[in-house]
Amino acid sequence: MIKDISSMLLPELEEYFVSIGERAFRARQVFLWLHSGTESFDGMTNIPETLREKLHRDFYIDVPSLLEKRVSEHDGTVKYLWGYGDGNSVESVVMEYEHGNSVCISTQAGCRMGCAFCASTIGGLARNLTASEMEAQVWYSQLDSGKKISNIVLMGIGEPLDNFDNVMRFLSIINHPSGMNIGMRHISLSTCGVIENIDKLAEYDIKLTLSVSLHAPDDETRSRLMPINSSSGVEKLVEACSNYFSKTGRRVTYEYAMIDGVNDTLRHAGLLASILRDTRSHLNIILLNNVPERPLRSSSPESVRAFTKFLDQQSVNFTVRRRLGGDIGASCGQLRRGFNKV
Ligand code: SAH
């Protein structure tokens, strides 16, 4: 079967070249071409033609098509819908910050986590994305927007820790000095809390930022919002995050979307403060973004004020995050694997 060459790691490419009786250094040449946007083997001018023919025979280069693009009138955020050969499509978002441009990429076409507030899980999981499909979102978003990407967040459609091997492969390629060379400290991975894979990630000890979608401090509320909580629970999740911090020295960021009448009372704030007190983590408070199919709504400004005032008094380390791309359905939880009605 012919293979997706851009998802291969450098040692794997070396192995291939040696296996067909070629020199190993060809691997680096091809790797450099692939990860600087070359879309066909014919463009690889330092590779002899006979060898290019072999590459044609054994591999393909996957290039997504741009199905749709929207630009926010408020903040310059750009949202893309990329299409793949099998009919699936995913969205990515380019955002401008003071510290540089970030791209938010999808890791799966759809999602099977079933969170009650999120648009990405409506319709379930179609399939995992490959490493090259993740990289292409970064590459082509940069190319089309003309904005140099310095940060990547794995916070688009899908659960990255439900597609662990492809995500690790992507990280290794995007971070490679002969690839886009984006430092791990400029990459954040967000999870709804797949505990065994948080533990596995900790073992790799790579310096990315782990974000955890917490959204509730107690099992009753969290299990109602996020089905994954029923099997593990908040306590085990926070324990896994503390373990991640001790192993890697990287502080975990907890995400908390404030939902009217669900997780925004002072009782919740109290529980939240008590579980985060000894964790040396950071808390990101966001307002729930609107998803038309979902009955949940964002907390009122008064509830947010009271909630954050309480956290302040308890010396919890938090920020209230700005909402970007609201007018084009590009905010957290609004991405979909198809055309967006917003
Ligand atoms: N599956 C991963 C990655 C998705 S990241 C995860 O759950 O973390 C998308 C982020 O947006 C997550 O923090 C998710 O909980 C949050 N989110 C989902 N729906 C939202 C909504 N309607 N409003 C605000 N944030 C939302």
CSV table of C-alpha atoms and ligand atoms in Angstrom, one decimal:
chain,number,residue,atom,x,y,z
A,1,MET,CA,0.0,0.0,0.0
A,2,ILE,CA,1.3,3.4,-0.8
A,3,LYS,CA,2.0,5.5,2.3
A,4,ASP,CA,1.5,9.1,3.5
A,5,ILE,CA,5.2,10.2,3.3
A,6,SER,CA,4.8,13.5,5.3
A,7,SER,CA,3.7,11.6,8.4
A,8,MET,CA,6.9,9.6,8.5
A,9,LEU,CA,9.7,10.4,11.0
A,10,LEU,CA,13.2,11.0,9.7
A,11,PRO,CA,14.5,7.6,11.0
A,12,GLU,CA,11.7,5.8,9.2
A,13,LEU,CA,12.5,7.6,6.0
A,14,GLU,CA,16.2,6.6,6.4
A,15,GLU,CA,15.1,3.0,6.9
A,16,TYR,CA,13.1,3.2,3.7
A,17,PHE,CA,16.0,4.6,1.6
A,18,VAL,CA,18.4,2.0,3.0
A,19,SER,CA,15.9,-0.8,2.3
A,20,ILE,CA,15.8,0.2,-1.4
A,21,GLY,CA,19.6,0.3,-1.6
A,22,GLU,CA,19.9,4.1,-1.4
A,23,ARG,CA,22.0,6.2,0.9
A,24,ALA,CA,20.4,7.3,4.1
A,25,PHE,CA,21.2,11.0,3.6
A,26,ARG,CA,18.4,11.1,0.9
A,27,ALA,CA,16.0,10.9,3.8
A,28,ARG,CA,17.0,14.3,5.2
A,29,GLN,CA,16.8,15.9,1.7
A,30,VAL,CA,13.3,14.6,1.2
A,31,PHE,CA,12.2,15.5,4.8
A,32,LEU,CA,13.4,19.1,4.2
A,33,TRP,CA,11.3,19.3,1.0
A,34,LEU,CA,8.2,17.8,2.5
A,35,HIS,CA,8.2,20.0,5.6
A,36,SER,CA,8.8,23.2,3.7
A,37,GLY,CA,5.7,22.9,1.6
A,38,THR,CA,6.7,20.9,-1.4
A,39,GLU,CA,3.6,19.4,-2.9
A,40,SER,CA,5.0,16.9,-5.4
A,41,PHE,CA,8.1,14.7,-5.8
A,42,ASP,CA,8.9,16.4,-9.1
A,43,GLY,CA,9.7,19.6,-7.2
A,44,MET,CA,12.5,17.8,-5.3
A,45,THR,CA,15.2,19.0,-7.6
A,46,ASN,CA,18.2,17.5,-5.8
A,47,ILE,CA,16.7,14.0,-5.9
A,48,PRO,CA,17.6,12.0,-9.1
A,49,GLU,CA,14.7,11.2,-11.4
A,50,THR,CA,14.9,7.5,-11.0
A,51,LEU,CA,14.6,7.9,-7.2
A,52,ARG,CA,11.7,10.3,-7.6
A,53,GLU,CA,9.9,7.6,-9.6
A,54,LYS,CA,10.4,5.2,-6.8
A,55,LEU,CA,8.9,7.7,-4.3
A,56,HIS,CA,5.9,8.1,-6.6
A,57,ARG,CA,5.4,4.4,-6.6
A,58,ASP,CA,5.6,4.0,-2.8
A,59,PHE,CA,4.2,7.2,-1.4
A,60,TYR,CA,1.7,10.0,-1.8
A,61,ILE,CA,1.9,13.6,-0.6
A,62,ASP,CA,-1.3,14.6,1.1
A,63,VAL,CA,-2.5,18.2,0.4
A,64,PRO,CA,-5.8,19.4,1.8
A,65,SER,CA,-8.1,21.7,-0.1
A,66,LEU,CA,-9.3,25.0,1.2
A,67,LEU,CA,-13.1,24.7,1.4
A,68,GLU,CA,-13.9,27.9,3.2
A,69,LYS,CA,-12.3,30.9,4.9
A,70,ARG,CA,-13.8,33.5,7.2
A,71,VAL,CA,-12.1,36.6,8.6
A,72,SER,CA,-13.4,38.2,11.8
A,73,GLU,CA,-14.3,41.9,11.5
A,74,HIS,CA,-13.5,42.5,15.1
A,75,ASP,CA,-10.1,41.0,15.8
A,76,GLY,CA,-8.5,39.7,12.6
A,77,THR,CA,-9.1,36.0,13.6
A,78,VAL,CA,-9.2,33.8,10.5
A,79,LYS,CA,-11.0,30.5,10.4
A,80,TYR,CA,-10.4,27.8,7.7
A,81,LEU,CA,-12.3,24.7,6.7
A,82,TRP,CA,-9.9,22.1,5.1
A,83,GLY,CA,-11.2,19.2,3.1
A,84,TYR,CA,-9.6,15.8,2.7
A,85,GLY,CA,-9.8,13.3,-0.1
A,86,ASP,CA,-12.2,11.0,1.8
A,87,GLY,CA,-14.8,13.8,2.1
A,88,ASN,CA,-14.0,14.7,5.7
A,89,SER,CA,-13.2,18.2,6.7
A,90,VAL,CA,-12.0,20.1,9.8
A,91,GLU,CA,-11.5,23.7,10.9
A,92,SER,CA,-8.5,25.6,12.1
A,93,VAL,CA,-8.2,29.2,13.5
A,94,VAL,CA,-5.4,31.7,13.3
A,95,MET,CA,-5.4,34.3,16.1
A,96,GLU,CA,-3.3,37.3,16.7
A,97,TYR,CA,-1.8,37.9,20.1
A,98,GLU,CA,0.8,40.4,21.4
A,99,HIS,CA,3.3,37.6,21.7
A,100,GLY,CA,2.8,36.4,18.1
A,101,ASN,CA,0.3,34.5,16.0
A,102,SER,CA,-1.2,31.2,17.1
A,103,VAL,CA,-3.0,28.6,15.2
A,104,CYS,CA,-5.6,26.4,16.8
A,105,ILE,CA,-5.7,23.0,15.0
A,106,SER,CA,-8.0,20.0,15.0
A,107,THR,CA,-6.7,16.5,15.8
A,108,GLN,CA,-9.7,14.4,14.8
A,109,ALA,CA,-12.5,14.7,12.3
A,110,GLY,CA,-15.3,14.9,14.9
A,111,CYS,CA,-15.0,13.8,18.5
A,112,ARG,CA,-16.5,11.0,20.6
A,113,MET,CA,-16.1,12.6,24.0
A,114,GLY,CA,-19.7,13.9,24.0
A,115,CYS,CA,-19.2,17.1,26.2
A,116,ALA,CA,-22.6,18.7,26.7
A,117,PHE,CA,-21.5,22.3,25.7
A,118,CYS,CA,-19.3,21.6,22.6
A,119,ALA,CA,-20.2,21.8,18.9
A,120,SER,CA,-17.3,19.6,17.8
A,121,THR,CA,-18.8,16.4,19.3
A,122,ILE,CA,-22.2,16.8,17.6
A,123,GLY,CA,-22.3,13.9,15.1
A,124,GLY,CA,-19.5,11.9,16.9
A,125,LEU,CA,-16.1,10.9,15.6
A,126,ALA,CA,-15.5,10.2,11.9
A,127,ARG,CA,-11.8,9.4,12.2
A,128,ASN,CA,-8.4,10.4,13.6
A,129,LEU,CA,-6.3,12.9,11.7
A,130,THR,CA,-2.9,11.8,10.6
A,131,ALA,CA,0.3,13.7,11.6
A,132,SER,CA,0.6,15.3,8.1
A,133,GLU,CA,-3.0,16.4,8.2
A,134,MET,CA,-2.3,18.3,11.5
A,135,GLU,CA,0.9,19.7,10.1
A,136,ALA,CA,-0.8,20.9,7.0
A,137,GLN,CA,-3.3,22.9,9.1
A,138,VAL,CA,-0.3,24.8,10.5
A,139,TRP,CA,1.5,25.2,7.2
A,140,TYR,CA,-1.4,26.2,5.0
A,141,SER,CA,-2.9,28.5,7.6
A,142,GLN,CA,0.4,30.3,7.7
A,143,LEU,CA,0.7,30.4,3.9
A,144,ASP,CA,-2.8,31.6,3.3
A,145,SER,CA,-3.0,34.2,6.1
A,146,GLY,CA,0.5,35.5,5.5
A,147,LYS,CA,0.8,35.5,9.3
A,148,LYS,CA,4.0,33.9,10.6
A,149,ILE,CA,2.9,31.2,13.1
A,150,SER,CA,4.9,31.1,16.3
A,151,ASN,CA,2.5,29.2,18.6
A,152,ILE,CA,0.3,26.1,18.1
A,153,VAL,CA,-2.6,25.1,20.2
A,154,LEU,CA,-4.2,21.6,19.9
A,155,MET,CA,-7.6,22.9,20.9
A,156,GLY,CA,-9.6,22.5,17.7
A,157,ILE,CA,-11.9,19.6,16.9
A,158,GLY,CA,-11.2,16.3,18.6
A,159,GLU,CA,-9.5,15.0,21.7
A,160,PRO,CA,-5.7,14.9,21.1
A,161,LEU,CA,-5.2,12.3,23.8
A,162,ASP,CA,-7.7,10.0,22.0
A,163,ASN,CA,-5.4,10.1,19.0
A,164,PHE,CA,-2.2,9.8,20.9
A,165,ASP,CA,0.2,8.1,18.5
A,166,ASN,CA,-0.6,10.5,15.6
A,167,VAL,CA,-0.4,13.5,17.9
A,168,MET,CA,3.1,12.5,19.2
A,169,ARG,CA,4.2,11.9,15.6
A,170,PHE,CA,2.9,15.4,14.6
A,171,LEU,CA,4.7,17.0,17.6
A,172,SER,CA,8.0,15.3,16.7
A,173,ILE,CA,7.7,16.5,13.0
A,174,ILE,CA,6.6,20.1,13.8
A,175,ASN,CA,9.4,20.4,16.4
A,176,HIS,CA,12.1,19.0,14.2
A,177,PRO,CA,15.0,21.3,13.2
A,178,SER,CA,14.6,20.2,9.6
A,179,GLY,CA,10.8,20.8,9.8
A,180,MET,CA,8.9,23.9,10.9
A,181,ASN,CA,11.0,23.8,14.1
A,182,ILE,CA,8.4,25.1,16.4
A,183,GLY,CA,9.6,24.8,20.0
A,184,MET,CA,7.6,22.7,22.5
A,185,ARG,CA,7.3,25.7,24.8
A,186,HIS,CA,5.2,27.3,22.0
A,187,ILE,CA,2.8,24.4,21.8
A,188,SER,CA,-0.3,23.7,24.1
A,189,LEU,CA,-2.3,20.5,24.1
A,190,SER,CA,-5.7,20.5,25.6
A,191,THR,CA,-7.5,17.5,26.9
A,192,CYS,CA,-10.9,16.7,28.5
A,193,GLY,CA,-9.0,14.4,30.8
A,194,VAL,CA,-7.9,11.0,29.3
A,195,ILE,CA,-6.0,10.2,32.4
A,196,GLU,CA,-4.0,7.2,31.2
A,197,ASN,CA,-2.7,9.3,28.4
A,198,ILE,CA,-1.9,12.2,30.6
A,199,ASP,CA,0.4,9.8,32.5
A,200,LYS,CA,1.8,8.5,29.2
A,201,LEU,CA,2.5,12.1,28.0
A,202,ALA,CA,4.3,12.8,31.3
A,203,GLU,CA,6.7,10.0,30.6
A,204,TYR,CA,7.8,11.6,27.3
A,205,ASP,CA,8.8,14.7,29.3
A,206,ILE,CA,8.4,17.1,26.4
A,207,LYS,CA,8.1,20.7,27.4
A,208,LEU,CA,4.7,21.5,26.0
A,209,THR,CA,1.9,23.1,28.0
A,210,LEU,CA,-0.8,20.8,29.1
A,211,SER,CA,-4.3,22.4,29.3
A,212,VAL,CA,-7.1,20.5,31.0
A,213,SER,CA,-10.7,21.2,30.4
A,214,LEU,CA,-12.0,21.1,33.9
A,215,HIS,CA,-15.2,23.1,33.8
A,216,ALA,CA,-16.5,21.9,37.1
A,217,PRO,CA,-14.8,21.2,40.5
A,218,ASP,CA,-17.1,18.3,41.7
A,219,ASP,CA,-18.0,15.0,40.1
A,220,GLU,CA,-21.7,15.6,40.1
A,221,THR,CA,-21.5,18.7,37.9
A,222,ARG,CA,-18.6,17.5,35.8
A,223,SER,CA,-20.1,14.1,35.0
A,224,ARG,CA,-23.2,15.9,33.9
A,225,LEU,CA,-21.2,18.1,31.5
A,226,MET,CA,-18.5,15.7,30.4
A,227,PRO,CA,-19.1,11.9,30.1
A,228,ILE,CA,-15.4,11.1,30.5
A,229,ASN,CA,-15.7,12.2,34.1
A,230,SER,CA,-17.9,9.3,35.1
A,231,SER,CA,-15.1,6.8,34.7
A,232,SER,CA,-12.3,8.8,36.4
A,233,GLY,CA,-13.5,11.6,38.5
A,234,VAL,CA,-12.1,15.0,39.4
A,235,GLU,CA,-9.7,13.8,42.1
A,236,LYS,CA,-7.9,11.3,39.9
A,237,LEU,CA,-7.7,14.0,37.1
A,238,VAL,CA,-6.1,16.6,39.4
A,239,GLU,CA,-3.8,13.9,40.7
A,240,ALA,CA,-2.6,13.0,37.2
A,241,CYS,CA,-2.0,16.7,36.5
A,242,SER,CA,0.1,17.1,39.6
A,243,ASN,CA,2.0,14.1,38.6
A,244,TYR,CA,2.5,15.7,35.1
A,245,PHE,CA,3.9,18.8,36.8
A,246,SER,CA,6.3,16.9,39.0
A,247,LYS,CA,7.6,14.8,36.1
A,248,THR,CA,8.0,17.7,33.6
A,249,GLY,CA,8.2,20.8,35.7
A,250,ARG,CA,5.5,22.4,33.4
A,251,ARG,CA,2.6,24.0,35.1
A,252,VAL,CA,-0.8,22.7,34.0
A,253,THR,CA,-3.5,25.1,32.8
A,254,TYR,CA,-7.0,24.4,33.8
A,255,GLU,CA,-9.8,25.7,31.5
A,256,TYR,CA,-13.1,26.7,33.1
A,257,ALA,CA,-16.0,27.9,30.9
A,258,MET,CA,-18.6,29.6,33.0
A,259,ILE,CA,-22.1,28.3,32.4
A,260,ASP,CA,-25.2,30.0,33.7
A,261,GLY,CA,-26.7,28.2,36.7
A,262,VAL,CA,-24.5,25.1,36.2
A,263,ASN,CA,-21.0,25.7,37.5
A,264,ASP,CA,-20.9,29.4,38.4
A,265,THR,CA,-22.1,29.6,42.0
A,266,LEU,CA,-19.9,30.6,45.0
A,267,ARG,CA,-20.2,26.9,46.1
A,268,HIS,CA,-18.4,25.9,42.9
A,269,ALA,CA,-15.9,28.7,43.3
A,270,GLY,CA,-15.1,27.4,46.8
A,271,LEU,CA,-14.6,23.9,45.7
A,272,LEU,CA,-12.5,25.0,42.8
A,273,ALA,CA,-10.3,27.1,45.1
A,274,SER,CA,-9.8,24.2,47.4
A,275,ILE,CA,-8.8,21.7,44.7
A,276,LEU,CA,-6.4,24.1,43.0
A,277,ARG,CA,-4.9,25.5,46.2
A,278,ASP,CA,-1.9,23.2,46.4
A,279,THR,CA,-1.4,22.5,42.7
A,280,ARG,CA,0.8,25.3,41.3
A,281,SER,CA,-1.3,25.4,38.3
A,282,HIS,CA,-2.9,28.2,36.3
A,283,LEU,CA,-6.7,28.7,35.8
A,284,ASN,CA,-8.2,30.1,32.6
A,285,ILE,CA,-11.7,31.4,33.0
A,286,ILE,CA,-13.7,31.7,29.8
A,287,LEU,CA,-17.3,32.5,29.1
A,288,LEU,CA,-19.3,29.8,27.5
A,289,ASN,CA,-19.5,30.3,23.8
A,290,ASN,CA,-22.9,29.9,22.2
A,291,VAL,CA,-23.6,26.6,20.4
A,292,PRO,CA,-27.1,26.9,18.9
A,293,GLU,CA,-28.0,23.2,19.4
A,294,ARG,CA,-27.1,23.3,23.1
A,295,PRO,CA,-29.4,24.7,25.8
A,296,LEU,CA,-26.5,26.0,27.9
A,297,ARG,CA,-25.8,29.7,28.1
A,298,SER,CA,-22.9,31.8,29.4
A,299,SER,CA,-22.9,33.1,33.0
A,300,SER,CA,-24.0,36.7,33.6
A,301,PRO,CA,-21.4,39.4,34.1
A,302,GLU,CA,-22.5,39.6,37.8
A,303,SER,CA,-21.9,35.9,38.4
A,304,VAL,CA,-18.5,36.1,36.7
A,305,ARG,CA,-17.6,39.1,38.9
A,306,ALA,CA,-18.7,37.4,42.1
A,307,PHE,CA,-17.0,34.1,41.1
A,308,THR,CA,-13.7,35.7,40.2
A,309,LYS,CA,-13.7,38.1,43.2
A,310,PHE,CA,-14.0,35.0,45.4
A,311,LEU,CA,-11.1,33.3,43.6
A,312,ASP,CA,-9.0,36.4,44.0
A,313,GLN,CA,-9.7,36.4,47.8
A,314,GLN,CA,-8.6,32.8,47.9
A,315,SER,CA,-5.4,33.7,46.1
A,316,VAL,CA,-6.1,31.4,43.1
A,317,ASN,CA,-3.9,32.1,40.2
A,318,PHE,CA,-6.2,32.8,37.2
A,319,THR,CA,-6.9,34.9,34.2
A,320,VAL,CA,-10.1,35.7,32.4
A,321,ARG,CA,-9.5,34.9,28.7
A,322,ARG,CA,-10.5,37.2,25.9
A,323,ARG,CA,-13.0,35.8,23.4
A,324,LEU,CA,-11.6,35.9,19.8
A,325,GLY,CA,-13.4,35.1,16.5
A,326,GLY,CA,-16.9,35.2,18.1
A,327,ASP,CA,-18.5,36.7,14.9
A,328,ILE,CA,-17.3,33.8,12.7
A,329,GLY,CA,-18.0,30.8,15.0
A,330,ALA,CA,-14.3,30.4,15.6
A,331,SER,CA,-14.3,30.5,19.4
A,332,CYS,CA,-13.6,27.6,21.8
A,333,GLY,CA,-16.1,24.8,21.3
A,334,GLN,CA,-17.7,26.3,18.1
A,335,LEU,CA,-15.6,24.4,15.6
A,336,ARG,CA,-17.2,21.7,13.5
A,337,ARG,CA,-16.3,19.2,10.9
A,338,GLY,CA,-18.4,20.9,8.2
A,339,PHE,CA,-19.7,24.2,7.1
A,340,ASN,CA,-20.6,26.3,10.1
A,341,LYS,CA,-23.9,28.1,10.2
A,342,VAL,CA,-22.8,30.8,12.6
B,1,SAH,N1,-10.9,17.7,23.5
B,1,SAH,C1,-10.0,18.7,24.0
B,1,SAH,C2,-9.5,19.7,23.0
B,1,SAH,C3,-10.6,20.6,22.5
B,1,SAH,S1,-10.1,22.2,23.1
B,1,SAH,C4,-10.5,19.3,25.3
B,1,SAH,O1,-11.6,19.0,25.6
B,1,SAH,O2,-9.8,20.0,25.9
B,1,SAH,C5,-11.6,23.1,23.1
B,1,SAH,C6,-11.7,23.8,24.4
B,1,SAH,O3,-13.0,24.5,24.3
B,1,SAH,C7,-11.9,22.9,25.5
B,1,SAH,O4,-11.4,23.5,26.7
B,1,SAH,C8,-13.4,22.8,25.6
B,1,SAH,O5,-13.8,22.3,26.9
B,1,SAH,C9,-13.8,24.2,25.3
B,1,SAH,N2,-15.2,24.4,24.9
B,1,SAH,C10,-16.0,23.5,24.3
B,1,SAH,N3,-17.2,24.0,24.1
B,1,SAH,C11,-17.1,25.3,24.6
B,1,SAH,C12,-18.1,26.3,24.6
B,1,SAH,N4,-19.3,26.2,24.1
B,1,SAH,N5,-17.7,27.5,25.1
B,1,SAH,C13,-16.4,27.6,25.6
B,1,SAH,N6,-15.5,26.7,25.6
B,1,SAH,C14,-15.9,25.5,25.1
